[in-house]
Amino acid sequence: MADKVGKKSIAVLGSTGSIGQQTLDVVRQHADRLEIVALAANTRVGILEAQAREQGVAHLALGDEGLAADPAASGLREHVADCAGAGREASLCFGAAGIVELAQLPEADIVVNALVGAAGLRASYAALKAGKVLALANKESLVVGGDLLMPLATPQTLLPIDSEHGAIYQCLLGEDPREVRCLWLTASGGPFRGRSADELRDITPEEALAHPTWNMGAKITIDSSTLMNKGLEMIEAHHLFAMPYDRIHVLVQPQSAIHSMVEFADGSVKAHLGTTDMRIPIQFALSYPERWEAPVAPLDFYTLGSLDFAAPDTDTFRCLYLARIAGEAGGTLPCVMNAANEVAVAAFLAHEASYLGIAACVEAVMEQHDPAPAESLEQLEAVDAWARQAAHASLDR
């Protein structure tokens, strides 16, 4: 519930990552309208402590249970004790269950889920079950568990923090969904747009992390370079907007000025344009249904120059093709695809697998799986665990 002065209260899960830190930027700019009541991170204790002290946050969680006995967490314990000593309710939890607790915190109106990977699914489920507004930046929640989450959600309680889905969401405001012909998901094409498979064989993590237009975390940046990120977004769009896959199209738009488009039955197309800064979709999710003063400088159309478009190369960037296959099959196959990709990307970033080996690993694991309907969080967690084991065995070390 909003507090007595009308501020929206926010729990930020994944507060030390790129989206989490930009969420705090938005809160700083609109401190008269927003307040943070809970913060969660995985392992970055120092950043979490600094955030908690700056914002005066009394409810904290760390996903890594091993940190419970680590002296590095002593500063967090002191801060929480100080909050409790001042008569405030305060808590410090460790492990995945602690993060889920924050997703259900009574004081929170909005839960920003900026966790990385499949670990975010249970928190998303808990937030929606608790009646929170879920501002969702964790793609894997819908990719893995969209069949379980969407029955709990409405367009007012599930707001995407994503340039593409936020764009589509805004293009659909006031429109009749029955009059939508198709969705156009735009992609920058990543740093390797136009290259052949032969030119990608010796790509290093450092090269793949050099995204041309967006500033993002390491995992999502690699996914952007392989076009897996766009594949995940395609599955998300299917769930968020109840759109069949044959009416979801991916379009390369290198300038990243058009964040996505909606085409209607009469041939009209609505496009959402804006500066390439994630604080814009973050702020919209927090301010909805209002629009507040821009958190960044607006797009300058006088200097924008040209807008270019191209079809994606799914032969070279096979992850996009694999994601469509997984999405169309549905059930547990997207879970398998996502888990294998997380393992392969982590191995690549650690210089333990090749760049082209990411798609090869995902495809190999998908071929080993017999999809079944998605029925429960426990089933999906078991499938995820199996797929990770299979992926480790399939890496081209």
mmCIF file of N, CA, C and O in Angstrom, residues 20-70:
data_model
loop_
_atom_site.group_PDB
_atom_site.id
_atom_site.type_symbol
_atom_site.label_atom_id
_atom_site.label_comp_id
_atom_site.label_asym_id
_atom_site.label_seq_id
_atom_site.Cartn_x
_atom_site.Cartn_y
_atom_site.Cartn_z
ATOM 1 N N GLY A 20 18.857 -2.578 -11.614
ATOM 2 C CA GLY A 20 18.632 -2.175 -10.230
ATOM 3 C C GLY A 20 19.222 -0.814 -9.926
ATOM 4 O O GLY A 20 18.567 0.036 -9.295
ATOM 5 N N GLN A 21 20.441 -0.580 -10.373
ATOM 6 C CA GLN A 21 21.077 0.709 -10.097
ATOM 7 C C GLN A 21 20.388 1.841 -10.838
ATOM 8 O O GLN A 21 20.280 2.962 -10.310
ATOM 9 N N GLN A 22 19.898 1.566 -12.043
ATOM 10 C CA GLN A 22 19.168 2.602 -12.773
ATOM 11 C C GLN A 22 17.793 2.854 -12.153
ATOM 12 O O GLN A 22 17.269 3.970 -12.218
ATOM 13 N N THR A 23 17.206 1.834 -11.531
ATOM 14 C CA THR A 23 15.966 2.035 -10.789
ATOM 15 C C THR A 23 16.194 3.007 -9.640
ATOM 16 O O THR A 23 15.386 3.907 -9.389
ATOM 17 N N LEU A 24 17.316 2.844 -8.950
ATOM 18 C CA LEU A 24 17.627 3.778 -7.870
ATOM 19 C C LEU A 24 17.847 5.190 -8.394
ATOM 20 O O LEU A 24 17.491 6.178 -7.721
ATOM 21 N N ASP A 25 18.388 5.316 -9.593
ATOM 22 C CA ASP A 25 18.528 6.646 -10.203
ATOM 23 C C ASP A 25 17.165 7.310 -10.364
ATOM 24 O O ASP A 25 16.992 8.504 -10.094
ATOM 25 N N VAL A 26 16.184 6.536 -10.838
ATOM 26 C CA VAL A 26 14.831 7.069 -11.024
ATOM 27 C C VAL A 26 14.228 7.468 -9.682
ATOM 28 O O VAL A 26 13.581 8.518 -9.555
ATOM 29 N N VAL A 27 14.444 6.645 -8.665
ATOM 30 C CA VAL A 27 13.914 6.963 -7.334
ATOM 31 C C VAL A 27 14.533 8.256 -6.801
ATOM 32 O O VAL A 27 13.846 9.096 -6.219
ATOM 33 N N ARG A 28 15.827 8.442 -7.024
ATOM 34 C CA ARG A 28 16.476 9.681 -6.567
ATOM 35 C C ARG A 28 15.850 10.903 -7.236
ATOM 36 O O ARG A 28 15.685 11.953 -6.614
ATOM 37 N N GLN A 29 15.540 10.763 -8.529
ATOM 38 C CA GLN A 29 14.976 11.905 -9.257
ATOM 39 C C GLN A 29 13.549 12.205 -8.809
ATOM 40 O O GLN A 29 13.106 13.354 -8.899
ATOM 41 N N HIS A 30 12.844 11.195 -8.322
ATOM 42 C CA HIS A 30 11.443 11.376 -7.930
ATOM 43 C C HIS A 30 11.236 10.946 -6.482
ATOM 44 O O HIS A 30 10.300 10.211 -6.163
ATOM 45 N N ALA A 31 12.108 11.436 -5.617
ATOM 46 C CA ALA A 31 12.054 11.053 -4.203
ATOM 47 C C ALA A 31 10.781 11.525 -3.520
ATOM 48 O O ALA A 31 10.414 11.011 -2.454
ATOM 49 N N ASP A 32 10.095 12.482 -4.107
ATOM 50 C CA ASP A 32 8.829 12.942 -3.534
ATOM 51 C C ASP A 32 7.677 12.000 -3.871
ATOM 52 O O ASP A 32 6.606 12.091 -3.276
ATOM 53 N N ARG A 33 7.915 11.072 -4.813
ATOM 54 C CA ARG A 33 6.850 10.169 -5.253
ATOM 55 C C ARG A 33 7.160 8.697 -4.992
ATOM 56 O O ARG A 33 6.259 7.863 -5.007
ATOM 57 N N LEU A 34 8.437 8.383 -4.804
ATOM 58 C CA LEU A 34 8.864 6.996 -4.686
ATOM 59 C C LEU A 34 9.736 6.811 -3.452
ATOM 60 O O LEU A 34 10.502 7.702 -3.093
ATOM 61 N N GLU A 35 9.623 5.655 -2.822
ATOM 62 C CA GLU A 35 10.544 5.288 -1.756
ATOM 63 C C GLU A 35 10.834 3.796 -1.844
ATOM 64 O O GLU A 35 9.990 3.000 -2.258
ATOM 65 N N ILE A 36 12.033 3.423 -1.463
ATOM 66 C CA ILE A 36 12.442 2.021 -1.490
ATOM 67 C C ILE A 36 12.322 1.446 -0.083
ATOM 68 O O ILE A 36 12.839 2.019 0.878
ATOM 69 N N VAL A 37 11.629 0.310 0.022
ATOM 70 C CA VAL A 37 11.427 -0.318 1.332
ATOM 71 C C VAL A 37 12.180 -1.637 1.456
ATOM 72 O O VAL A 37 12.273 -2.193 2.555
ATOM 73 N N ALA A 38 12.707 -2.169 0.338
ATOM 74 C CA ALA A 38 13.444 -3.432 0.398
ATOM 75 C C ALA A 38 14.420 -3.506 -0.763
ATOM 76 O O ALA A 38 14.142 -3.022 -1.865
ATOM 77 N N LEU A 39 15.575 -4.114 -0.497
ATOM 78 C CA LEU A 39 16.610 -4.299 -1.506
ATOM 79 C C LEU A 39 17.139 -5.725 -1.419
ATOM 80 O O LEU A 39 17.347 -6.248 -0.324
ATOM 81 N N ALA A 40 17.397 -6.324 -2.582
ATOM 82 C CA ALA A 40 17.981 -7.664 -2.613
ATOM 83 C C ALA A 40 19.048 -7.728 -3.690
ATOM 84 O O ALA A 40 18.914 -7.127 -4.758
ATOM 85 N N ALA A 41 20.123 -8.450 -3.374
ATOM 86 C CA ALA A 41 21.200 -8.690 -4.329
ATOM 87 C C ALA A 41 21.620 -10.145 -4.200
ATOM 88 O O ALA A 41 21.111 -10.880 -3.349
ATOM 89 N N ASN A 42 22.553 -10.553 -5.030
ATOM 90 C CA ASN A 42 23.044 -11.930 -4.940
ATOM 91 C C ASN A 42 24.308 -11.998 -4.088
ATOM 92 O O ASN A 42 24.333 -12.601 -3.024
ATOM 93 N N THR A 43 25.379 -11.320 -4.540
ATOM 94 C CA THR A 43 26.654 -11.423 -3.826
ATOM 95 C C THR A 43 27.326 -10.074 -3.559
ATOM 96 O O THR A 43 28.276 -10.021 -2.774
ATOM 97 N N ARG A 44 26.879 -9.006 -4.181
ATOM 98 C CA ARG A 44 27.609 -7.732 -4.114
ATOM 99 C C ARG A 44 27.264 -6.987 -2.825
ATOM 100 O O ARG A 44 26.492 -6.032 -2.794
ATOM 101 N N VAL A 45 27.859 -7.455 -1.745
ATOM 102 C CA VAL A 45 27.539 -6.976 -0.406
ATOM 103 C C VAL A 45 27.817 -5.484 -0.253
ATOM 104 O O VAL A 45 26.998 -4.734 0.294
ATOM 105 N N GLY A 46 28.984 -5.038 -0.718
ATOM 106 C CA GLY A 46 29.365 -3.650 -0.522
ATOM 107 C C GLY A 46 28.402 -2.670 -1.176
ATOM 108 O O GLY A 46 28.024 -1.656 -0.575
ATOM 109 N N ILE A 47 28.012 -2.966 -2.410
ATOM 110 C CA ILE A 47 27.077 -2.074 -3.112
ATOM 111 C C ILE A 47 25.719 -2.082 -2.414
ATOM 112 O O ILE A 47 25.085 -1.036 -2.234
ATOM 113 N N LEU A 48 25.265 -3.277 -2.009
ATOM 114 C CA LEU A 48 23.973 -3.369 -1.329
ATOM 115 C C LEU A 48 23.984 -2.559 -0.035
ATOM 116 O O LEU A 48 23.020 -1.834 0.257
ATOM 117 N N GLU A 49 25.061 -2.643 0.727
ATOM 118 C CA GLU A 49 25.139 -1.881 1.976
ATOM 119 C C GLU A 49 25.101 -0.375 1.706
ATOM 120 O O GLU A 49 24.388 0.376 2.401
ATOM 121 N N ALA A 50 25.838 0.062 0.696
ATOM 122 C CA ALA A 50 25.836 1.494 0.372
ATOM 123 C C ALA A 50 24.445 1.959 -0.039
ATOM 124 O O ALA A 50 23.991 3.046 0.367
ATOM 125 N N GLN A 51 23.756 1.141 -0.832
ATOM 126 C CA GLN A 51 22.393 1.493 -1.241
ATOM 127 C C GLN A 51 21.459 1.561 -0.039
ATOM 128 O O GLN A 51 20.644 2.484 0.081
ATOM 129 N N ALA A 52 21.564 0.567 0.841
ATOM 130 C CA ALA A 52 20.674 0.510 2.003
ATOM 131 C C ALA A 52 20.873 1.716 2.911
ATOM 132 O O ALA A 52 19.905 2.307 3.417
ATOM 133 N N ARG A 53 22.131 2.098 3.113
ATOM 134 C CA ARG A 53 22.402 3.243 3.987
ATOM 135 C C ARG A 53 21.947 4.548 3.340
ATOM 136 O O ARG A 53 21.372 5.419 4.004
ATOM 137 N N GLU A 54 22.196 4.693 2.055
ATOM 138 C CA GLU A 54 21.776 5.930 1.362
ATOM 139 C C GLU A 54 20.268 6.103 1.394
ATOM 140 O O GLU A 54 19.757 7.195 1.651
ATOM 141 N N GLN A 55 19.537 5.015 1.116
ATOM 142 C CA GLN A 55 18.086 5.089 1.002
ATOM 143 C C GLN A 55 17.364 4.807 2.320
ATOM 144 O O GLN A 55 16.144 4.910 2.383
ATOM 145 N N GLY A 56 18.120 4.420 3.346
ATOM 146 C CA GLY A 56 17.493 4.120 4.634
ATOM 147 C C GLY A 56 16.596 2.900 4.592
ATOM 148 O O GLY A 56 15.536 2.869 5.238
ATOM 149 N N VAL A 57 17.015 1.882 3.855
ATOM 150 C CA VAL A 57 16.185 0.686 3.653
ATOM 151 C C VAL A 57 16.457 -0.318 4.766
ATOM 152 O O VAL A 57 17.609 -0.666 5.048
ATOM 153 N N ALA A 58 15.383 -0.823 5.389
ATOM 154 C CA ALA A 58 15.523 -1.696 6.555
ATOM 155 C C ALA A 58 15.348 -3.174 6.234
ATOM 156 O O ALA A 58 15.662 -4.021 7.070
ATOM 157 N N HIS A 59 14.815 -3.519 5.060
ATOM 158 C CA HIS A 59 14.596 -4.921 4.697
ATOM 159 C C HIS A 59 15.549 -5.293 3.560
ATOM 160 O O HIS A 59 15.471 -4.730 2.461
ATOM 161 N N LEU A 60 16.435 -6.248 3.830
ATOM 162 C CA LEU A 60 17.497 -6.597 2.892
ATOM 163 C C LEU A 60 17.592 -8.110 2.729
ATOM 164 O O LEU A 60 17.235 -8.869 3.634
ATOM 165 N N ALA A 61 18.118 -8.534 1.579
ATOM 166 C CA ALA A 61 18.337 -9.963 1.347
ATOM 167 C C ALA A 61 19.517 -10.157 0.417
ATOM 168 O O ALA A 61 19.752 -9.345 -0.478
ATOM 169 N N LEU A 62 20.241 -11.242 0.662
ATOM 170 C CA LEU A 62 21.322 -11.674 -0.225
ATOM 171 C C LEU A 62 21.020 -13.085 -0.702
ATOM 172 O O LEU A 62 20.736 -13.975 0.112
ATOM 173 N N GLY A 63 21.070 -13.303 -2.009
ATOM 174 C CA GLY A 63 20.725 -14.596 -2.565
ATOM 175 C C GLY A 63 21.726 -15.690 -2.238
ATOM 176 O O GLY A 63 21.376 -16.868 -2.178
ATOM 177 N N ASP A 64 22.982 -15.319 -2.031
ATOM 178 C CA ASP A 64 24.023 -16.288 -1.737
ATOM 179 C C ASP A 64 23.991 -16.651 -0.245
ATOM 180 O O ASP A 64 24.391 -15.867 0.604
ATOM 181 N N GLU A 65 23.524 -17.861 0.060
ATOM 182 C CA GLU A 65 23.407 -18.288 1.459
ATOM 183 C C GLU A 65 24.753 -18.331 2.155
ATOM 184 O O GLU A 65 24.846 -18.152 3.372
ATOM 185 N N GLY A 66 25.830 -18.566 1.404
ATOM 186 C CA GLY A 66 27.149 -18.662 1.995
ATOM 187 C C GLY A 66 27.598 -17.378 2.659
ATOM 188 O O GLY A 66 28.493 -17.392 3.522
ATOM 189 N N LEU A 67 26.984 -16.255 2.280
ATOM 190 C CA LEU A 67 27.377 -14.973 2.863
ATOM 191 C C LEU A 67 26.831 -14.782 4.273
ATOM 192 O O LEU A 67 27.212 -13.831 4.963
ATOM 193 N N ALA A 68 25.948 -15.676 4.713
ATOM 194 C CA ALA A 68 25.372 -15.541 6.052
ATOM 195 C C ALA A 68 26.446 -15.602 7.131
ATOM 196 O O ALA A 68 26.331 -14.953 8.181
ATOM 197 N N ALA A 69 27.502 -16.382 6.877
ATOM 198 C CA ALA A 69 28.583 -16.510 7.853
ATOM 199 C C ALA A 69 29.830 -15.733 7.450
ATOM 200 O O ALA A 69 30.887 -15.880 8.057
ATOM 201 N N ASP A 70 29.708 -14.882 6.454
ATOM 202 C CA ASP A 70 30.854 -14.145 5.934
ATOM 203 C C ASP A 70 30.990 -12.798 6.651
ATOM 204 O O ASP A 70 30.013 -12.046 6.759
#
